[in-house]
Tab-separated table of N, CA and C in Angstrom:
chain	number	residue	atom	x	y	z
M	67	UNK	N	5.309	-7.939	-11.384
M	67	UNK	CA	4.908	-7.701	-12.769
M	67	UNK	C	3.423	-7.390	-12.890
M	68	UNK	N	2.609	-7.993	-12.045
M	68	UNK	CA	1.170	-7.792	-12.090
M	68	UNK	C	0.753	-6.860	-10.963
M	69	UNK	N	-0.039	-5.880	-11.321
M	69	UNK	CA	-0.614	-4.980	-10.343
M	69	UNK	C	-2.091	-4.792	-10.648
M	70	UNK	N	-2.908	-4.867	-9.609
M	70	UNK	CA	-4.337	-4.646	-9.735
M	70	UNK	C	-4.675	-3.323	-9.073
M	71	UNK	N	-5.411	-2.491	-9.768
M	71	UNK	CA	-5.772	-1.178	-9.258
M	71	UNK	C	-7.278	-1.010	-9.330
M	72	UNK	N	-7.885	-0.818	-8.165
M	72	UNK	CA	-9.323	-0.604	-8.090
M	72	UNK	C	-9.642	0.884	-8.129
M	73	UNK	N	-10.825	1.192	-8.605
M	73	UNK	CA	-11.300	2.557	-8.605
M	73	UNK	C	-12.822	2.560	-8.575
M	74	UNK	N	-13.384	3.705	-8.277
M	74	UNK	CA	-14.829	3.874	-8.312
M	74	UNK	C	-15.492	3.991	-6.964
M	75	UNK	N	-14.788	3.648	-5.903
M	75	UNK	CA	-15.386	3.739	-4.587
M	75	UNK	C	-15.547	5.180	-4.146
M	76	UNK	N	-16.636	5.441	-3.433
M	76	UNK	CA	-16.920	6.781	-2.969
M	76	UNK	C	-17.999	6.719	-1.903
M	77	UNK	N	-18.408	7.888	-1.450
M	77	UNK	CA	-19.553	7.988	-0.553
M	77	UNK	C	-20.819	7.951	-1.395
M	78	UNK	N	-21.734	7.090	-1.021
M	78	UNK	CA	-22.976	6.936	-1.767
M	78	UNK	C	-24.162	6.908	-0.821
M	79	UNK	N	-25.313	7.151	-1.391
M	79	UNK	CA	-26.554	7.120	-0.627
M	79	UNK	C	-27.210	5.751	-0.723
M	80	UNK	N	-27.861	5.354	0.343
M	80	UNK	CA	-28.636	4.122	0.298
M	80	UNK	C	-29.637	4.184	-0.847
M	81	UNK	N	-29.727	3.086	-1.575
M	81	UNK	CA	-30.591	3.030	-2.736
M	81	UNK	C	-29.929	3.450	-4.026
M	82	UNK	N	-28.754	4.023	-3.938
M	82	UNK	CA	-28.034	4.456	-5.117
M	82	UNK	C	-27.225	3.345	-5.744
M	83	UNK	N	-26.398	3.730	-6.712
M	83	UNK	CA	-25.595	2.768	-7.461
M	83	UNK	C	-24.160	3.247	-7.587
M	84	UNK	N	-23.264	2.297	-7.686
M	84	UNK	CA	-21.863	2.547	-7.959
M	84	UNK	C	-21.345	1.465	-8.883
M	85	UNK	N	-20.312	1.802	-9.625
M	85	UNK	CA	-19.610	0.807	-10.419
M	85	UNK	C	-18.128	0.860	-10.081
M	86	UNK	N	-17.621	-0.250	-9.583
M	86	UNK	CA	-16.216	-0.375	-9.282
M	86	UNK	C	-15.491	-1.013	-10.453
M	87	UNK	N	-14.247	-0.618	-10.646
M	87	UNK	CA	-13.441	-1.184	-11.711
M	87	UNK	C	-12.100	-1.630	-11.167
M	88	UNK	N	-11.568	-2.653	-11.778
M	88	UNK	CA	-10.247	-3.167	-11.454
M	88	UNK	C	-9.500	-3.354	-12.755
M	89	UNK	N	-8.338	-2.745	-12.852
M	89	UNK	CA	-7.524	-2.848	-14.048
M	89	UNK	C	-6.205	-3.525	-13.703
M	90	UNK	N	-5.872	-4.543	-14.455
M	90	UNK	CA	-4.620	-5.258	-14.270
M	90	UNK	C	-3.567	-4.694	-15.203
M	91	UNK	N	-2.404	-4.399	-14.640
M	91	UNK	CA	-1.316	-3.876	-15.455
M	91	UNK	C	-0.487	-4.970	-16.103
M	92	UNK	N	-0.577	-6.171	-15.575
M	92	UNK	CA	0.149	-7.312	-16.106
M	92	UNK	C	-0.790	-8.362	-16.647
M	93	UNK	N	-0.225	-9.516	-16.927
M	93	UNK	CA	-0.971	-10.588	-17.572
M	93	UNK	C	-1.722	-11.422	-16.537
M	94	UNK	N	-3.042	-11.347	-16.574
M	94	UNK	CA	-3.865	-12.216	-15.749
M	94	UNK	C	-4.750	-13.109	-16.605
M	95	UNK	N	-4.361	-13.297	-17.844
M	95	UNK	CA	-5.163	-14.115	-18.753
M	95	UNK	C	-5.248	-15.561	-18.305
M	96	UNK	N	-4.282	-16.013	-17.510
M	96	UNK	CA	-4.287	-17.384	-17.040
M	96	UNK	C	-4.960	-17.592	-15.701
M	97	UNK	N	-5.581	-16.573	-15.162
M	97	UNK	CA	-6.231	-16.698	-13.863
M	97	UNK	C	-7.399	-17.670	-13.924
M	98	UNK	N	-7.519	-18.469	-12.885
M	98	UNK	CA	-8.660	-19.364	-12.762
M	98	UNK	C	-9.852	-18.687	-12.102
M	99	UNK	N	-9.560	-17.774	-11.195
M	99	UNK	CA	-10.593	-17.072	-10.459
M	99	UNK	C	-10.329	-15.578	-10.498
M	100	UNK	N	-11.365	-14.818	-10.726
M	100	UNK	CA	-11.325	-13.369	-10.629
M	100	UNK	C	-12.461	-12.963	-9.707
M	101	UNK	N	-12.141	-12.169	-8.712
M	101	UNK	CA	-13.128	-11.952	-7.663
M	101	UNK	C	-13.062	-10.547	-7.091
M	102	UNK	N	-14.169	-10.171	-6.480
M	102	UNK	CA	-14.255	-8.985	-5.641
M	102	UNK	C	-14.464	-9.433	-4.206
M	103	UNK	N	-13.648	-8.911	-3.325
M	103	UNK	CA	-13.770	-9.132	-1.891
M	103	UNK	C	-14.108	-7.819	-1.209
M	104	UNK	N	-14.595	-7.938	0.003
M	104	UNK	CA	-14.932	-6.762	0.785
M	104	UNK	C	-14.493	-6.972	2.224
M	105	UNK	N	-13.933	-5.941	2.802
M	105	UNK	CA	-13.633	-5.946	4.217
M	105	UNK	C	-14.382	-4.793	4.876
M	106	UNK	N	-15.367	-5.156	5.661
M	106	UNK	CA	-16.148	-4.173	6.385
M	106	UNK	C	-15.458	-3.855	7.702
M	107	UNK	N	-15.746	-2.696	8.283
M	107	UNK	CA	-15.089	-2.316	9.537
M	107	UNK	C	-15.255	-3.379	10.617
M	108	UNK	N	-14.143	-3.801	11.194
M	108	UNK	CA	-14.159	-4.776	12.259
M	108	UNK	C	-14.438	-6.199	11.839
M	109	UNK	N	-14.474	-6.467	10.529
M	109	UNK	CA	-14.781	-7.803	10.042
M	109	UNK	C	-13.665	-8.316	9.136
M	110	UNK	N	-13.690	-9.622	8.907
M	110	UNK	CA	-12.715	-10.235	8.018
M	110	UNK	C	-13.055	-9.949	6.566
M	111	UNK	N	-12.036	-9.992	5.741
M	111	UNK	CA	-12.250	-9.867	4.315
M	111	UNK	C	-13.035	-11.074	3.807
M	112	UNK	N	-14.051	-10.831	3.008
M	112	UNK	CA	-14.906	-11.898	2.531
M	112	UNK	C	-15.230	-11.714	1.055
M	113	UNK	N	-15.459	-12.816	0.350
M	113	UNK	CA	-15.791	-12.700	-1.072
M	113	UNK	C	-17.184	-12.123	-1.259
M	114	UNK	N	-17.307	-11.297	-2.267
M	114	UNK	CA	-18.582	-10.734	-2.663
M	114	UNK	C	-19.082	-11.384	-3.951
M	115	UNK	N	-18.188	-11.536	-4.912
M	115	UNK	CA	-18.517	-12.169	-6.179
M	115	UNK	C	-17.265	-12.824	-6.730
M	116	UNK	N	-17.399	-14.056	-7.201
M	116	UNK	CA	-16.256	-14.815	-7.694
M	116	UNK	C	-16.575	-15.391	-9.070
M	117	UNK	N	-15.739	-15.083	-10.033
M	117	UNK	CA	-15.863	-15.587	-11.392
M	117	UNK	C	-14.892	-16.734	-11.606
M	118	UNK	N	-15.403	-17.870	-12.047
M	118	UNK	CA	-14.569	-18.982	-12.471
M	118	UNK	C	-14.382	-18.860	-13.973
M	119	UNK	N	-13.150	-18.614	-14.383
M	119	UNK	CA	-12.921	-18.256	-15.781
M	119	UNK	C	-13.107	-19.410	-16.751
M	120	UNK	N	-12.947	-20.642	-16.276
M	120	UNK	CA	-13.039	-21.782	-17.184
M	120	UNK	C	-14.425	-21.945	-17.789
M	121	UNK	N	-15.455	-21.638	-17.029
M	121	UNK	CA	-16.811	-21.807	-17.532
M	121	UNK	C	-17.657	-20.542	-17.447
M	122	UNK	N	-17.088	-19.477	-16.892
M	122	UNK	CA	-17.795	-18.215	-16.833
M	122	UNK	C	-18.832	-18.097	-15.736
M	123	UNK	N	-18.882	-19.061	-14.843
M	123	UNK	CA	-19.867	-18.996	-13.778
M	123	UNK	C	-19.455	-17.981	-12.723
M	124	UNK	N	-20.441	-17.356	-12.120
M	124	UNK	CA	-20.212	-16.356	-11.091
M	124	UNK	C	-21.035	-16.715	-9.864
M	125	UNK	N	-20.377	-16.728	-8.740
M	125	UNK	CA	-21.044	-16.979	-7.478
M	125	UNK	C	-21.056	-15.689	-6.672
M	126	UNK	N	-22.229	-15.339	-6.155
M	126	UNK	CA	-22.393	-14.128	-5.383
M	126	UNK	C	-22.705	-14.446	-3.934
M	127	UNK	N	-22.196	-13.612	-3.056
M	127	UNK	CA	-22.623	-13.655	-1.678
M	127	UNK	C	-24.126	-13.397	-1.633
M	128	UNK	N	-24.806	-14.053	-0.717
M	128	UNK	CA	-26.260	-13.951	-0.663
M	128	UNK	C	-26.734	-12.502	-0.604
M	129	UNK	N	-26.060	-11.694	0.188
M	129	UNK	CA	-26.479	-10.309	0.342
M	129	UNK	C	-26.289	-9.487	-0.927
M	130	UNK	N	-25.481	-9.998	-1.860
M	130	UNK	CA	-25.217	-9.278	-3.097
M	130	UNK	C	-26.056	-9.763	-4.269
M	131	UNK	N	-26.666	-10.911	-4.124
M	131	UNK	CA	-27.458	-11.467	-5.218
M	131	UNK	C	-28.579	-10.514	-5.604
M	132	UNK	N	-28.776	-10.382	-6.898
M	132	UNK	CA	-29.831	-9.546	-7.483
M	132	UNK	C	-29.557	-8.056	-7.342
M	133	UNK	N	-28.430	-7.696	-6.750
M	133	UNK	CA	-28.065	-6.291	-6.633
M	133	UNK	C	-26.718	-5.980	-7.272
M	134	UNK	N	-25.779	-6.917	-7.179
M	134	UNK	CA	-24.440	-6.723	-7.710
M	134	UNK	C	-24.233	-7.581	-8.947
M	135	UNK	N	-23.428	-7.081	-9.866
M	135	UNK	CA	-23.095	-7.827	-11.066
M	135	UNK	C	-21.601	-7.709	-11.345
M	136	UNK	N	-20.929	-8.841	-11.373
M	136	UNK	CA	-19.517	-8.871	-11.736
M	136	UNK	C	-19.404	-9.091	-13.242
M	137	UNK	N	-18.524	-8.337	-13.876
M	137	UNK	CA	-18.297	-8.485	-15.311
M	137	UNK	C	-16.813	-8.413	-15.605
M	138	UNK	N	-16.400	-9.170	-16.589
M	138	UNK	CA	-15.049	-9.059	-17.107
M	138	UNK	C	-15.114	-8.329	-18.431
M	139	UNK	N	-14.426	-7.230	-18.500
M	139	UNK	CA	-14.450	-6.370	-19.672
M	139	UNK	C	-13.094	-6.422	-20.361
M	140	UNK	N	-13.015	-7.267	-21.365
M	140	UNK	CA	-11.729	-7.513	-21.982
M	140	UNK	C	-10.905	-8.438	-21.102
M	141	UNK	N	-9.628	-8.482	-21.355
M	141	UNK	CA	-8.762	-9.425	-20.659
M	141	UNK	C	-8.178	-8.871	-19.373
M	142	UNK	N	-8.241	-7.568	-19.188
M	142	UNK	CA	-7.537	-6.973	-18.063
M	142	UNK	C	-8.385	-6.062	-17.185
M	143	UNK	N	-9.686	-6.101	-17.336
M	143	UNK	CA	-10.554	-5.234	-16.554
M	143	UNK	C	-11.700	-6.031	-15.946
M	144	UNK	N	-11.908	-5.817	-14.686
M	144	UNK	CA	-12.989	-6.454	-13.955
M	144	UNK	C	-13.829	-5.359	-13.326
M	145	UNK	N	-15.130	-5.510	-13.371
M	145	UNK	CA	-15.998	-4.496	-12.796
M	145	UNK	C	-16.997	-5.127	-11.845
M	146	UNK	N	-17.534	-4.287	-10.989
M	146	UNK	CA	-18.605	-4.699	-10.090
M	146	UNK	C	-19.652	-3.598	-10.097
M	147	UNK	N	-20.781	-3.881	-10.713
M	147	UNK	CA	-21.904	-2.959	-10.703
M	147	UNK	C	-22.706	-3.205	-9.440
M	148	UNK	N	-22.890	-2.165	-8.663
M	148	UNK	CA	-23.557	-2.260	-7.377
M	148	UNK	C	-24.808	-1.393	-7.415
M	149	UNK	N	-25.951	-2.024	-7.320
M	149	UNK	CA	-27.222	-1.317	-7.352
M	149	UNK	C	-27.956	-1.470	-6.036
M	150	UNK	N	-28.877	-0.559	-5.810
M	150	UNK	CA	-29.686	-0.587	-4.596
M	150	UNK	C	-28.812	-0.730	-3.356
M	151	UNK	N	-27.862	0.156	-3.233
M	151	UNK	CA	-26.884	0.087	-2.156
M	151	UNK	C	-27.533	0.186	-0.786
M	152	UNK	N	-26.933	-0.507	0.143
M	152	UNK	CA	-27.370	-0.493	1.530
M	152	UNK	C	-26.201	-0.134	2.419
M	153	UNK	N	-26.470	0.392	3.613
M	153	UNK	CA	-25.369	0.738	4.514
M	153	UNK	C	-24.429	-0.422	4.820
M	154	UNK	N	-24.942	-1.639	4.863
M	154	UNK	CA	-24.067	-2.775	5.159
M	154	UNK	C	-23.213	-3.190	3.967
M	155	UNK	N	-23.321	-2.498	2.857
M	155	UNK	CA	-22.384	-2.683	1.758
M	155	UNK	C	-21.080	-1.925	1.993
M	156	UNK	N	-21.041	-1.126	3.019
M	156	UNK	CA	-19.867	-0.318	3.325
M	156	UNK	C	-18.646	-1.186	3.601
M	157	UNK	N	-17.532	-0.791	3.055
M	157	UNK	CA	-16.289	-1.499	3.283
M	157	UNK	C	-15.268	-1.158	2.225
M	158	UNK	N	-14.104	-1.750	2.363
M	158	UNK	CA	-13.063	-1.621	1.358
M	158	UNK	C	-13.188	-2.806	0.409
M	159	UNK	N	-13.320	-2.509	-0.861
M	159	UNK	CA	-13.493	-3.541	-1.873
M	159	UNK	C	-12.168	-3.803	-2.578
M	160	UNK	N	-11.825	-5.088	-2.677
M	160	UNK	CA	-10.559	-5.512	-3.241
M	160	UNK	C	-10.769	-6.387	-4.465
M	161	UNK	N	-9.955	-6.174	-5.453
M	161	UNK	CA	-9.901	-7.027	-6.624
M	161	UNK	C	-8.914	-8.155	-6.364
M	162	UNK	N	-9.221	-9.347	-6.858
M	162	UNK	CA	-8.414	-10.527	-6.592
M	162	UNK	C	-8.316	-11.387	-7.840
M	163	UNK	N	-7.121	-11.880	-8.121
M	163	UNK	CA	-6.897	-12.796	-9.232
M	163	UNK	C	-6.082	-13.972	-8.736
M	164	UNK	N	-6.529	-15.185	-9.047
M	164	UNK	CA	-5.883	-16.403	-8.572
M	164	UNK	C	-5.661	-17.361	-9.723
M	165	UNK	N	-4.462	-17.890	-9.787
M	165	UNK	CA	-4.158	-18.985	-10.697
M	165	UNK	C	-3.788	-20.199	-9.859
M	166	UNK	N	-4.465	-21.284	-10.085
M	166	UNK	CA	-4.246	-22.501	-9.313
M	166	UNK	C	-3.146	-23.365	-9.909
M	167	UNK	N	-2.623	-24.257	-9.073
M	167	UNK	CA	-1.696	-25.274	-9.535
M	167	UNK	C	-0.275	-24.766	-9.715
M	168	UNK	N	0.452	-25.509	-10.520
M	168	UNK	CA	1.839	-25.187	-10.774
M	168	UNK	C	1.952	-23.799	-11.415
M	169	UNK	N	2.918	-23.036	-10.948
M	169	UNK	CA	3.111	-21.658	-11.381
M	169	UNK	C	1.918	-20.769	-11.018
M	170	UNK	N	1.249	-21.106	-9.940
M	170	UNK	CA	0.092	-20.357	-9.509
M	170	UNK	C	0.464	-19.022	-8.889
M	171	UNK	N	-0.553	-18.186	-8.703
M	171	UNK	CA	-0.332	-16.894	-8.090
M	171	UNK	C	-1.616	-16.387	-7.453
M	172	UNK	N	-1.466	-15.421	-6.585
M	172	UNK	CA	-2.575	-14.691	-6.006
M	172	UNK	C	-2.204	-13.220	-5.988
M	173	UNK	N	-3.043	-12.392	-6.574
M	173	UNK	CA	-2.804	-10.958	-6.608
M	173	UNK	C	-3.975	-10.227	-5.971
M	174	UNK	N	-3.641	-9.166	-5.262
M	174	UNK	CA	-4.631	-8.307	-4.630
M	174	UNK	C	-4.375	-6.858	-4.999
M	175	UNK	N	-5.450	-6.125	-5.173
M	175	UNK	CA	-5.328	-4.694	-5.298
M	175	UNK	C	-5.248	-4.042	-3.928
M	176	UNK	N	-5.061	-2.732	-3.916
M	176	UNK	CA	-4.974	-2.001	-2.662
M	176	UNK	C	-6.332	-1.687	-2.052
M	177	UNK	N	-7.366	-1.811	-2.830
M	177	UNK	CA	-8.710	-1.601	-2.338
M	177	UNK	C	-9.247	-0.220	-2.651
M	178	UNK	N	-10.556	-0.128	-2.696
M	178	UNK	CA	-11.242	1.140	-2.880
M	178	UNK	C	-12.386	1.217	-1.881
M	179	UNK	N	-12.479	2.354	-1.223
M	179	UNK	CA	-13.436	2.519	-0.135
M	179	UNK	C	-14.826	2.838	-0.664
M	180	UNK	N	-15.800	2.086	-0.191
M	180	UNK	CA	-17.202	2.357	-0.460
M	180	UNK	C	-17.888	2.638	0.865
M	181	UNK	N	-18.520	3.781	0.951
M	181	UNK	CA	-19.264	4.139	2.150
M	181	UNK	C	-20.689	4.479	1.752
M	182	UNK	N	-21.630	3.757	2.314
M	182	UNK	CA	-23.041	3.963	1.999
M	182	UNK	C	-23.720	4.541	3.225
M	183	UNK	N	-24.250	5.717	3.075
M	183	UNK	CA	-24.922	6.387	4.176
M	183	UNK	C	-26.385	5.984	4.227
M	184	UNK	N	-26.928	6.014	5.426
M	184	UNK	CA	-28.328	5.669	5.607
M	184	UNK	C	-29.236	6.865	5.414
């Protein structure tokens, strides 16, 4: 019932900016966590920015602090503004929604490729 679709990834230049978007086709209003993950070539998937919906706090990976901004736009759209891009930002970016506890769920998008050239 729920599908997450990412968009916005492309080839970018170092120092440039991109904005990624994630749109949910189903109901994710009950999610406890909304997050962006990244999988770089040859590495494990790792969180980049995680929003805790109960209090609105956002935790960023150290390398993303002061450069990336996660925003929730309405009830079904999540974005990641990426500024001052660096080559090590390269990877496939995934949208993630998690509901904890009873009747919990975890949803992933298919990912969108970001490639930052040096």
